[in-house]
Amino acid sequence: PNSLNLYISDEQQMIELGAVLADSSGLEGVIYLQGDLGAGKTTLSRGLVRSLGYTGAVKSPTYTLVEPYELERGAIYHFDLYRLADPEELEFLGVRDYLSGGALCLIEWPQRGEGWLPAADLEVRIEVSSPGRQLQLLANSPRGEQMLEAVQA
Ligand code: ADP
Ligand code: MG
């Protein structure tokens, strides 16, 4: 199957899911993170980045739009396009360089960059469902399917 629903009951579980996704991605590809403000997109991103050994703060790059993490095991580029006024601005951010391979790109608010972003290997849709979060994972490529399989294992 290329889609999976799961209930993630707290922040810690969200962080652990991030680690599974990072590992199974091979640190390459594109993950879209969808959901309202406060859904948990950055929390999941933090789990991915921290699983590579990064110990600093991982915040939503709301004003800078992208935060690069270049770590020993590989690179993660974390985008938050919430404040992107015009998708054409993505050209000036050097998105093409980030997306040219050899890195994992996490993109919050991908709908703001529609038409200017590469397709996602995996889409993660998050909804608040107190006390936790209901997630839908959609795989759009073999890499995405590999991530789904790892989550199910
Ligand atoms: P977003 O980036 O989508 O705006 P954040 O990642 O900043 O959202 O998370 C907002 C809040 O949701 C944080 O306080 C975080 O602890 C909480 N949170 C994240 N994931 C979960 C979860 N699975 N269950 C319960 N609370 C969560
Ligand atoms: Mg965020």
Short mmCIF file of C-alpha atoms and ligand atoms in Angstrom, two decimals:
data_model
loop_
_atom_site.label_atom_id
_atom_site.label_comp_id
_atom_site.label_asym_id
_atom_site.label_seq_id
_atom_site.Cartn_x
_atom_site.Cartn_y
_atom_site.Cartn_z
CA PRO A 1 0.00 0.00 0.00
CA ASN A 2 1.21 3.55 -0.52
CA SER A 3 -0.59 5.20 2.34
CA LEU A 4 -0.67 4.69 6.07
CA ASN A 5 -2.66 6.22 8.91
CA LEU A 6 -1.20 6.34 12.37
CA TYR A 7 -1.95 7.91 15.70
CA ILE A 8 1.02 9.58 17.38
CA SER A 9 0.12 10.12 20.99
CA ASP A 10 2.76 12.58 22.18
CA GLU A 11 5.75 14.70 21.29
CA GLN A 12 8.24 11.96 22.15
CA GLN A 13 6.60 9.51 19.72
CA MET A 14 6.68 12.22 17.06
CA ILE A 15 10.45 12.62 17.59
CA GLU A 16 10.90 8.85 17.33
CA LEU A 17 8.93 8.76 14.07
CA GLY A 18 11.30 11.43 12.75
CA ALA A 19 14.25 9.18 13.47
CA VAL A 20 12.67 6.27 11.57
CA LEU A 21 11.94 8.51 8.58
CA ALA A 22 15.46 9.96 8.53
CA ASP A 23 17.04 6.53 8.68
CA SER A 24 14.84 4.94 6.01
CA SER A 25 15.16 7.92 3.65
CA GLY A 26 18.85 7.23 3.11
CA LEU A 27 19.13 11.00 3.77
CA GLU A 28 17.94 11.84 0.30
CA GLY A 29 14.66 12.96 -1.15
CA VAL A 30 11.78 15.28 -0.35
CA ILE A 31 9.22 15.14 2.45
CA TYR A 32 6.22 17.50 2.49
CA LEU A 33 4.86 18.30 5.96
CA GLN A 34 1.25 19.42 5.90
CA GLY A 35 -0.99 20.60 8.70
CA ASP A 36 -2.15 23.75 10.46
CA LEU A 37 -0.01 25.87 12.75
CA GLY A 38 0.66 23.83 15.86
CA ALA A 39 0.05 20.49 14.14
CA GLY A 40 3.55 19.21 14.86
CA LYS A 41 5.44 19.68 11.58
CA THR A 42 8.47 21.23 13.25
CA THR A 43 8.43 18.65 16.04
CA LEU A 44 8.68 15.89 13.45
CA SER A 45 11.46 17.80 11.66
CA ARG A 46 13.31 18.12 14.97
CA GLY A 47 13.16 14.34 15.34
CA LEU A 48 14.70 13.87 11.89
CA VAL A 49 17.51 16.38 12.48
CA ARG A 50 18.30 15.28 16.04
CA SER A 51 18.54 11.66 14.96
CA LEU A 52 21.64 12.69 12.99
CA GLY A 53 23.29 13.75 16.20
CA TYR A 54 22.48 17.45 16.07
CA THR A 55 22.00 18.73 19.61
CA GLY A 56 21.14 22.39 19.00
CA ALA A 57 17.74 23.99 18.72
CA VAL A 58 15.56 23.04 15.75
CA LYS A 59 12.98 25.77 15.13
CA SER A 60 10.69 26.57 12.27
CA PRO A 61 12.66 28.82 9.88
CA THR A 62 9.62 31.04 9.43
CA TYR A 63 11.50 34.22 8.54
CA THR A 64 14.57 32.77 6.86
CA LEU A 65 12.44 30.17 5.00
CA VAL A 66 15.18 27.55 5.07
CA GLU A 67 17.60 26.21 7.66
CA PRO A 68 20.45 23.99 6.47
CA TYR A 69 21.83 21.25 8.73
CA GLU A 70 25.05 19.93 7.30
CA LEU A 71 25.99 17.02 9.50
CA GLU A 72 28.50 14.23 9.39
CA ARG A 73 26.06 11.63 8.09
CA GLY A 74 24.44 13.94 5.56
CA ALA A 75 22.54 17.14 5.00
CA ILE A 76 18.99 18.07 5.87
CA TYR A 77 17.40 21.26 4.51
CA HIS A 78 14.39 22.31 6.54
CA PHE A 79 12.00 24.71 4.79
CA ASP A 80 9.05 26.59 6.23
CA LEU A 81 7.29 28.39 3.39
CA TYR A 82 4.49 29.88 5.52
CA ARG A 83 5.72 33.42 4.86
CA LEU A 84 6.65 32.91 1.24
CA ALA A 85 4.88 35.75 -0.57
CA ASP A 86 5.46 34.50 -4.09
CA PRO A 87 6.63 31.04 -5.14
CA GLU A 88 9.08 32.69 -7.54
CA GLU A 89 11.10 33.76 -4.49
CA LEU A 90 12.19 30.13 -4.23
CA GLU A 91 14.55 30.81 -7.13
CA PHE A 92 16.46 33.34 -5.01
CA LEU A 93 16.65 31.01 -2.04
CA GLY A 94 18.78 28.70 -4.13
CA VAL A 95 16.27 25.91 -3.73
CA ARG A 96 17.54 24.28 -6.87
CA ASP A 97 20.96 23.78 -5.27
CA TYR A 98 19.41 22.29 -2.16
CA LEU A 99 17.28 19.99 -4.21
CA SER A 100 19.91 18.80 -6.65
CA GLY A 101 20.49 15.61 -4.69
CA GLY A 102 22.55 14.23 -1.86
CA ALA A 103 20.32 15.84 0.76
CA LEU A 104 17.00 15.34 2.48
CA CYS A 105 14.56 18.24 2.16
CA LEU A 106 11.76 18.75 4.67
CA ILE A 107 9.18 21.26 3.52
CA GLU A 108 6.53 22.81 5.80
CA TRP A 109 3.71 24.61 3.92
CA PRO A 110 4.64 23.15 0.49
CA GLN A 111 1.38 24.49 -0.96
CA ARG A 112 2.90 27.99 -0.79
CA GLY A 113 5.58 26.93 -3.25
CA GLU A 114 3.32 25.06 -5.61
CA GLY A 115 4.74 24.77 -9.11
CA TRP A 116 8.25 25.63 -7.91
CA LEU A 117 9.03 22.59 -5.78
CA PRO A 118 10.07 19.07 -6.67
CA ALA A 119 7.52 16.32 -6.10
CA ALA A 120 7.51 14.72 -2.68
CA ASP A 121 8.71 11.19 -2.07
CA LEU A 122 6.57 11.23 1.05
CA GLU A 123 3.73 13.50 2.15
CA VAL A 124 2.93 13.67 5.84
CA ARG A 125 -0.48 15.15 6.71
CA ILE A 126 -0.94 15.95 10.37
CA GLU A 127 -4.16 16.75 12.23
CA VAL A 128 -4.60 17.57 15.88
CA SER A 129 -6.55 14.81 17.59
CA SER A 130 -6.25 15.46 21.32
CA PRO A 131 -4.21 14.54 23.13
CA GLY A 132 -2.12 13.42 20.13
CA ARG A 133 -1.99 13.75 16.38
CA GLN A 134 -3.53 11.76 13.56
CA LEU A 135 -1.06 11.30 10.71
CA GLN A 136 -1.55 10.23 7.13
CA LEU A 137 1.59 9.21 5.25
CA LEU A 138 1.46 9.04 1.47
CA ALA A 139 4.28 7.52 -0.57
CA ASN A 140 4.79 8.81 -4.10
CA SER A 141 8.00 6.99 -5.07
CA PRO A 142 10.02 3.89 -4.23
CA ARG A 143 11.92 5.95 -1.66
CA GLY A 144 8.63 7.02 -0.11
CA GLU A 145 7.45 3.40 0.01
CA GLN A 146 10.69 2.43 1.71
CA MET A 147 9.95 5.01 4.42
CA LEU A 148 6.38 3.72 4.83
CA GLU A 149 7.64 0.17 5.20
CA ALA A 150 10.10 1.22 7.88
CA VAL A 151 7.34 2.98 9.82
CA GLN A 152 5.15 -0.13 9.64
CA ALA A 153 7.92 -2.50 10.71
P1 ADP B 1 3.97 23.22 13.58
O1 ADP B 1 5.39 23.22 13.11
O2 ADP B 1 3.11 22.29 12.77
O3 ADP B 1 3.37 24.59 13.63
P2 ADP B 1 5.03 22.36 16.16
O4 ADP B 1 5.88 21.22 15.76
O5 ADP B 1 5.68 23.63 16.49
O6 ADP B 1 3.89 22.64 15.06
O7 ADP B 1 4.20 21.78 17.37
C1 ADP B 1 3.24 22.48 18.12
C2 ADP B 1 3.00 21.75 19.42
O8 ADP B 1 2.47 20.45 19.22
C3 ADP B 1 4.24 21.60 20.28
O9 ADP B 1 3.93 22.09 21.57
C4 ADP B 1 4.47 20.09 20.34
O10 ADP B 1 4.97 19.68 21.59
C5 ADP B 1 3.08 19.54 20.12
N1 ADP B 1 3.10 18.20 19.51
C6 ADP B 1 3.80 17.82 18.43
N2 ADP B 1 3.55 16.55 18.11
C7 ADP B 1 2.65 16.09 19.01
C8 ADP B 1 1.97 14.82 19.19
N3 ADP B 1 2.16 13.79 18.36
N4 ADP B 1 1.11 14.73 20.21
C9 ADP B 1 0.88 15.77 21.03
N5 ADP B 1 1.49 16.98 20.91
C10 ADP B 1 2.36 17.14 19.92
MG MG B 2 6.55 24.81 12.16
#
